Amino acid sequence: MSRERLILAVESSCDESAVALVREGGEVLSERVASQSDLHAATGGVIPEVAAREHHRWVPKLIGEVMVEAATLGVANEIDAVAVTTGPGLVGSLLVGAGVASAWAWGRGLPVVPTNHLEGHFRAAWLRSAGASAASAPTLPAIGLIVSGGHTLLVRVDADGRTERLGGTIDDAAGEAFDKIARLLGLPYPGGAALSALAAGAARGGDLPGGLRRLPVAQTDGEYDLSFSGVKTAAARMALAAIGEPAASPGRAAALAATLRDHPVPAAAAAAIAAAAQDAIIAALVSRVDRALAATPGASLVVGGGVAANVPLREALGALAARHGRTLNVPPVRWCTDNAAMIGAAAHAALREGRAQLQDPARGVSVSASWQFGTEAPA
Ligand code: KG4
Ligand code: ZN
């Protein structure tokens, strides 16, 4: 092929439907994202059946919109392959994306490339806007930190694209911890960004509700593993202390939520709890990345996932990378949260590095709710 490969990418693993057109090398020619988060805010979380039905409504519509733009750009007939997220994620949502994408590919005589969602978050750092220079693209080997609402994962990606999992959360994902603590403080789902905004207004240096100075950073057995459930429990204890129930134990989530709904945490205490929780989550992440960089001389640092939108986390990781003399690569926020351009970038990388093949859509595309980044696609 004389020109660079062009991929239409489809993402539907959780609650964002997304379609993008990505050129080999990471140039994004067109992209659309339809988020269901307003719909799921009403129920305080994603309901899988509702998410799948929404993808069924949105994915074909977004493909149509991207193809109109492709026609305008004169590239509608240049598409070489269709990449689609086939895991990990919600199985119903994955099935809708895989089904729609492979049917569309079959109708045009195009091959499909089953693509890993977490590799997408990692490869998002290679994306660039149409016409932008590729000069600042990250380099391999790299330590990859993927922090989202569903995943918290630390990997080492070698120069040939081979990936080793170093560690990850043993309970809640980092974004899930942000979201659960945000909920305790009365913020709507998903609460990560709102919790961070609340934390920015906190008065620093005083005692926290319940008399603590800072929240504990949980220890884990695995050198690179993380645990966030302790931060969530400590935040719940502080919230109860702040409303005058210091003796109560957090207990069942439903009872705790009802108590805090009836007696909301006062504003100043809520800000202090938000700041302490954010500090603890960031300290845990930074300590694991610190170890990984120390163990991998010459590796750059690549960060992706929705929580990478968190400004204090970006600042802390930037300072850490500088201390190790490495470069930090974090994509702009629109490519940190779920999107399809990152799936296109991951598919290009997997094809180039010989880790993925172009497949005939008529053979069917398998999905897997638990496909691990760095392992073979589900057969
Ligand atoms: O990657 P993403 O869009 O979806 C998943 O694959 O999970 O990540 C969403 C997560 C949510 O938990 C959300 O609260 C969190 O990213 N998030 C943030 C911020 N912006 C989004 N967490 C902390 N600070 C932020 N600024
Ligand atoms: Zn994601």
PDB file of N, CA and C and ligand atoms in Angstrom, residues 117 121 148 338 342, ligand 2:
ATOM      1  N   HIS A 117      -9.839  -2.402  24.389  1.00  0.00           N
ATOM      2  CA  HIS A 117     -10.190  -1.072  24.889  1.00  0.00           C
ATOM      3  C   HIS A 117      -9.045  -0.441  25.700  1.00  0.00           C
ATOM      4  N   HIS A 121      -6.811   3.057  25.373  1.00  0.00           N
ATOM      5  CA  HIS A 121      -6.468   4.131  26.317  1.00  0.00           C
ATOM      6  C   HIS A 121      -4.964   4.403  26.289  1.00  0.00           C
ATOM      7  N   SER A 148      -9.280   4.654  34.767  1.00  0.00           N
ATOM      8  CA  SER A 148     -10.608   5.048  34.296  1.00  0.00           C
ATOM      9  C   SER A 148     -11.645   4.649  35.329  1.00  0.00           C
ATOM     10  N   ASP A 338     -13.579   7.847  27.218  1.00  0.00           N
ATOM     11  CA  ASP A 338     -13.815   6.870  26.152  1.00  0.00           C
ATOM     12  C   ASP A 338     -14.111   7.547  24.814  1.00  0.00           C
ATOM     13  N   MET A 342      -9.048   6.490  19.803  1.00  0.00           N
ATOM     14  CA  MET A 342      -8.012   5.677  20.474  1.00  0.00           C
ATOM     15  C   MET A 342      -8.067   4.219  20.005  1.00  0.00           C
TER      16      MET A 342
HETATM   17 ZN    ZN B   2     -12.366   3.397  29.072  1.00  0.00          ZN
END
